Short mmCIF file of C-alpha atoms in Angstrom, two decimals:
data_model
loop_
_atom_site.label_atom_id
_atom_site.label_comp_id
_atom_site.label_asym_id
_atom_site.label_seq_id
_atom_site.Cartn_x
_atom_site.Cartn_y
_atom_site.Cartn_z
CA MET A 258 27.30 52.11 202.62
CA SER A 259 24.88 49.82 204.45
CA ASN A 260 23.43 50.67 207.79
CA VAL A 261 24.27 47.71 210.01
CA ASP A 262 21.39 48.56 212.38
CA ASP A 263 18.96 47.63 209.59
CA HIS A 264 20.29 44.06 209.61
CA PRO A 265 20.71 42.84 213.21
CA ALA A 266 22.92 39.78 213.45
CA LEU A 267 21.48 36.59 214.87
CA PRO A 268 23.39 34.88 217.69
CA GLY A 269 26.42 33.14 216.28
CA LEU A 270 25.91 34.52 212.79
CA ARG A 271 27.53 37.49 211.10
CA ASP A 272 25.75 40.26 209.26
CA TYR A 273 27.55 40.78 205.94
CA SER A 274 25.58 43.86 204.92
CA GLY A 275 28.67 46.04 205.30
CA GLU A 276 31.56 46.66 202.93
CA GLU A 277 34.60 44.39 202.85
CA THR A 278 37.78 45.51 204.57
CA SER A 279 41.23 45.70 202.98
CA LEU A 280 43.84 42.94 203.26
CA GLN A 281 41.50 40.86 205.43
CA GLY A 282 41.35 43.59 208.06
CA VAL A 283 45.07 44.18 208.66
CA SER A 284 44.85 47.96 208.29
CA GLU A 285 41.73 48.02 210.45
CA ILE A 286 43.24 46.02 213.32
CA LEU A 287 46.32 48.23 213.16
CA ALA A 288 44.02 51.25 213.59
CA VAL A 289 42.45 49.65 216.68
CA VAL A 290 45.86 48.76 218.14
CA SER A 291 47.14 52.28 217.47
CA GLN A 292 44.13 53.91 219.12
CA LEU A 293 44.61 51.74 222.20
CA GLN A 294 48.37 52.28 222.26
CA ASP A 295 47.90 56.06 222.18
CA ALA A 296 45.92 55.67 225.40
CA ASN A 297 48.61 53.40 226.96
CA VAL A 298 46.47 50.29 226.56
CA PRO A 299 48.70 47.43 225.31
CA SER A 300 47.22 44.72 223.11
CA CYS A 301 48.14 41.77 220.92
CA VAL A 302 46.35 39.39 218.59
CA ILE A 303 45.56 35.84 219.70
CA GLY A 304 43.11 33.21 218.47
CA VAL A 305 42.64 32.11 214.87
CA LYS A 306 44.31 35.19 213.40
CA ALA A 307 47.44 34.35 215.42
CA LEU A 308 47.26 30.77 214.14
CA ARG A 309 47.20 32.18 210.60
CA TYR A 310 50.26 34.29 211.39
CA TYR A 311 52.01 31.10 212.51
CA GLY A 312 51.16 29.31 209.27
CA ALA A 313 47.84 27.54 209.83
CA ALA A 314 45.38 27.85 206.94
CA ARG A 315 42.44 28.76 209.15
CA VAL A 316 39.68 31.20 208.16
CA THR A 317 37.85 33.78 210.26
CA ASP A 318 36.39 37.27 209.94
CA GLU A 319 37.02 38.00 213.63
CA TRP A 320 40.12 39.27 215.39
CA ASP A 321 40.76 38.33 219.03
CA LEU A 322 42.64 41.14 220.75
CA CYS A 323 44.18 40.37 224.14
CA ILE A 324 43.99 43.22 226.68
CA PRO A 325 45.31 43.32 230.27
CA ASP A 326 42.43 42.74 232.69
CA ASN A 327 42.91 46.10 234.40
CA LYS A 328 42.69 47.88 231.03
CA LEU A 329 39.69 46.05 229.58
CA GLU A 330 37.00 48.51 230.67
CA GLU A 331 39.18 51.45 229.66
CA ALA A 332 39.64 49.93 226.21
CA ARG A 333 35.91 49.33 225.81
CA HIS A 334 35.08 52.91 226.79
CA LEU A 335 37.79 54.35 224.55
CA LEU A 336 36.60 52.50 221.45
CA LEU A 337 32.99 53.61 221.94
CA SER A 338 33.57 57.25 222.87
CA ALA A 339 36.25 58.67 220.59
CA ALA A 340 36.28 62.48 220.59
CA ASP A 341 35.96 62.66 216.79
CA GLY A 342 33.06 60.23 216.74
CA ALA A 343 33.30 56.51 217.52
CA LYS A 344 34.21 54.35 214.52
CA TYR A 345 33.08 51.20 216.28
CA GLU A 346 29.84 49.82 217.68
CA VAL A 347 28.93 46.99 220.02
CA ALA A 348 28.28 43.82 218.01
CA GLN A 349 26.67 40.46 218.61
CA GLY A 350 29.28 38.13 220.07
CA PRO A 351 30.17 34.71 218.67
CA TYR A 352 27.97 31.73 219.36
CA PRO A 353 28.92 29.97 222.64
CA VAL A 354 30.92 26.76 222.34
CA PRO A 355 31.80 24.42 225.25
CA TRP A 356 35.59 24.95 225.18
CA SER A 357 35.63 28.74 225.05
CA ARG A 358 34.44 31.89 226.83
CA ARG A 359 34.80 34.22 223.82
CA HIS A 360 31.05 34.79 223.76
CA ALA A 361 31.29 36.50 227.17
CA PHE A 362 33.75 39.22 226.09
CA PRO A 363 33.15 42.65 224.49
CA CYS A 364 32.66 42.35 220.73
CA PHE A 365 32.84 45.31 218.33
CA ARG A 366 32.28 46.06 214.68
CA LEU A 367 33.72 48.77 212.47
CA LYS A 368 30.61 50.72 211.49
CA GLY A 369 29.44 49.81 208.00
CA TYR A 370 32.10 47.16 207.40
CA ASN A 371 32.51 43.40 207.75
CA PHE A 372 35.19 43.72 210.40
CA TRP A 373 34.72 42.40 213.94
CA PHE A 374 37.04 42.14 216.91
CA ILE A 375 36.73 40.78 220.44
CA LEU A 376 38.54 42.12 223.52
CA VAL A 377 39.82 39.12 225.47
CA PRO A 378 41.12 39.63 229.03
CA SER A 379 44.70 38.49 229.46
CA SER A 380 43.77 36.26 232.40
CA ASP A 381 41.63 34.14 230.09
CA CYS A 382 44.40 33.41 227.58
CA PHE A 383 47.61 33.49 229.67
CA VAL A 384 49.11 36.22 227.51
CA ASP A 385 49.95 39.65 228.89
CA PRO A 386 50.61 42.24 226.16
CA SER A 387 52.17 44.59 228.72
CA ILE A 388 55.11 42.14 228.97
CA ALA A 389 57.51 42.62 226.07
CA SER A 390 58.44 38.93 225.79
CA HIS A 391 54.78 38.00 225.31
CA VAL A 392 54.47 39.96 222.05
CA GLU A 393 56.09 39.96 218.62
CA LYS A 394 55.24 42.11 215.62
CA SER A 395 54.60 40.84 212.13
CA ARG A 396 56.27 42.33 209.09
CA ASN A 397 53.25 44.57 208.61
CA GLY A 398 53.37 45.76 212.23
CA VAL A 399 50.53 43.77 213.81
CA PRO A 400 51.37 42.69 217.39
CA TYR A 401 50.79 38.98 217.95
CA ALA A 402 51.20 36.75 220.98
CA ALA A 403 54.85 35.68 220.78
CA LEU A 404 55.70 32.15 219.67
CA VAL A 405 56.62 30.68 223.06
CA GLN A 406 53.89 32.40 225.06
CA PHE A 407 51.27 31.50 222.48
CA SER A 408 52.27 27.85 222.80
CA ARG A 409 51.83 28.09 226.57
CA SER A 410 48.49 29.80 226.13
CA LEU A 411 47.12 27.08 223.86
CA LEU A 412 48.34 24.34 226.19
CA LEU A 413 46.77 25.85 229.30
CA GLN A 414 43.48 26.35 227.47
CA GLN A 415 43.75 22.74 226.22
CA MET A 416 42.84 23.85 222.67
CA VAL A 417 43.81 20.54 221.05
CA ALA A 418 42.86 21.40 217.47
CA ASP A 419 44.60 24.78 217.76
CA ILE A 420 47.72 23.18 219.23
CA ALA A 421 47.88 20.79 216.27
CA ASP A 422 47.47 23.62 213.75
CA PHE A 423 50.05 25.74 215.56
CA ILE A 424 52.59 22.89 215.62
CA ASP A 425 51.98 22.08 211.96
CA GLY A 426 52.12 25.74 210.90
CA MET A 427 55.54 26.25 212.48
CA ASP A 428 56.75 22.63 212.21
CA LEU A 429 57.50 22.54 215.94
CA THR A 430 58.87 19.41 217.58
CA VAL A 431 58.92 17.55 220.87
CA ASP A 432 62.45 18.86 221.46
CA TRP A 433 61.40 22.45 220.74
CA GLY A 434 58.77 22.17 223.45
CA ALA A 435 61.23 20.73 225.96
CA GLU A 436 63.70 23.54 225.26
CA ASN A 437 61.29 26.47 225.24
CA ILE A 438 57.98 25.96 227.01
CA GLY A 439 59.13 25.23 230.58
CA PHE A 440 56.64 22.50 231.39
CA ALA A 441 57.29 22.19 235.12
CA THR A 442 56.64 25.88 235.75
CA LEU A 443 53.72 25.94 233.33
CA GLN A 444 52.10 22.97 235.07
CA GLU A 445 52.27 24.84 238.38
CA GLN A 446 50.91 28.04 236.85
CA GLY A 447 48.18 26.00 235.21
CA ALA A 448 46.62 25.12 238.55
CA ALA A 449 45.83 28.77 239.32
CA PHE A 450 44.77 29.39 235.71
CA ILE A 451 42.32 26.48 235.77
CA GLU A 452 40.90 27.51 239.14
CA ARG A 453 40.24 31.06 237.91
CA ARG A 454 38.83 29.92 234.57
CA ASN A 455 36.50 27.41 236.24
CA GLU A 456 35.18 30.01 238.65
CA GLN A 457 34.17 32.09 235.66
CA ALA A 458 32.84 29.03 233.83
CA MET A 459 30.57 28.29 236.79
CA ALA A 460 29.08 31.75 236.34
CA ASP A 461 28.04 30.46 232.89
CA SER A 462 26.38 27.48 234.60
CA GLY A 463 29.57 25.48 234.05
CA ARG A 464 28.83 25.04 230.35
CA TYR A 465 31.54 27.07 228.68
CA GLY A 466 35.30 27.01 229.12
CA PHE A 467 35.48 24.54 231.99
CA LEU A 468 38.92 22.92 232.31
CA SER A 469 40.33 19.92 234.16
CA PRO A 470 44.00 19.33 235.02
CA GLN A 471 46.04 17.77 232.23
CA PRO A 472 49.71 16.66 231.97
CA LEU A 473 50.82 19.42 229.63
CA GLU A 474 54.16 17.93 228.58
CA GLU A 475 52.46 14.68 227.63
CA LEU A 476 49.89 16.61 225.63
CA TRP A 477 52.59 18.49 223.75
CA ASP A 478 54.70 15.39 223.11
CA GLU A 479 51.69 13.52 221.76
CA MET A 480 50.71 16.38 219.41
CA ALA A 481 54.26 17.29 218.29
CA SER A 482 55.61 13.81 217.61
CA LYS A 483 56.79 13.07 214.07
CA GLU A 484 54.18 10.32 213.77
CA ALA A 485 51.33 12.60 214.83
CA LYS A 486 52.36 15.32 212.38
CA GLU A 487 52.53 12.80 209.54
CA ARG A 488 49.07 11.43 210.41
CA ARG A 489 47.58 14.91 210.12
CA ILE A 490 48.75 15.38 206.53
CA GLU A 491 45.80 14.81 204.19
CA PRO A 492 46.18 12.00 201.62
CA MET A 493 46.19 14.43 198.67
CA LYS A 494 49.07 16.32 200.25
CA GLN A 495 51.27 13.30 200.87
CA GLY A 496 54.69 13.77 199.29
CA ARG A 497 54.15 17.51 198.78
CA TYR A 498 53.86 18.66 202.42
CA PHE A 499 56.06 17.92 205.41
CA THR A 500 53.32 19.00 207.86
CA ARG A 501 49.64 19.63 207.27
CA TRP A 502 50.35 23.30 206.49
CA ARG A 503 53.98 23.40 205.29
CA ARG A 504 54.86 22.63 201.69
CA ILE A 505 58.13 20.93 200.83
CA LYS A 506 58.64 23.45 197.99
CA SER A 507 58.28 26.43 200.38
CA PRO A 508 59.74 25.43 203.75
CA GLU A 509 60.42 29.00 204.98
CA ASP A 510 59.02 30.34 208.25
CA PRO A 511 55.47 31.58 207.48
CA ARG A 512 56.17 34.75 209.47
CA THR A 513 58.68 35.84 206.80
CA LYS A 514 56.11 35.84 204.00
CA ASP A 515 54.37 38.99 202.82
CA ARG A 516 50.75 37.97 203.19
CA PRO A 517 47.64 39.28 204.91
CA VAL A 518 46.67 37.35 208.02
#
């Protein structure tokens, strides 16, 4: 087994000196979730791994794990100071990008393995894993941000590419948004979310994660329209896919499939 300390990761790059994990890390993230749960620290998966759960063919070696703000420090301490010897170590965070603050959050690695996860405070993603309606479990038991709350989260963060992949993965519509998201309330909640996010972005010299007010219903309607979904289908997929990620031959909900995410 490789010693990860012999190969320090450069900023924004990953050190692949460790061994590969099983089923793309599903068993490993379940072990993290279980350890936190045993200490009464709720959590759920967000980010690209959640997009994969909802059908988007995205690729990442990192898991984003949402933690309530008031439990974040407890979770960090727990993962680094297990009584039987800590399995995890502090890792180099992801490279900063203008639309995100992921680089600012605690990042960990399973010692000796190519498995990384980031603890994201719930206030940054508008998902609270301590609220039952904000979480749903996959068939293999991984807790993910629930469908409706994840849609709200992506909208408030104005993650346009992620919104498109989410819509195409689940084949969501303009009407689905009108019936489920609650745009009027979300728009009001968004004002406080943006104010808090921008205060934290200013601490990063205003470079990362800064948001400006947006009409969220208009954003959803534009991304979820039939025309927009058809435009996102690649030419080679025309006639075989009904969204960018959903094949005509296999129209079932991606959450019902037995597959690692």
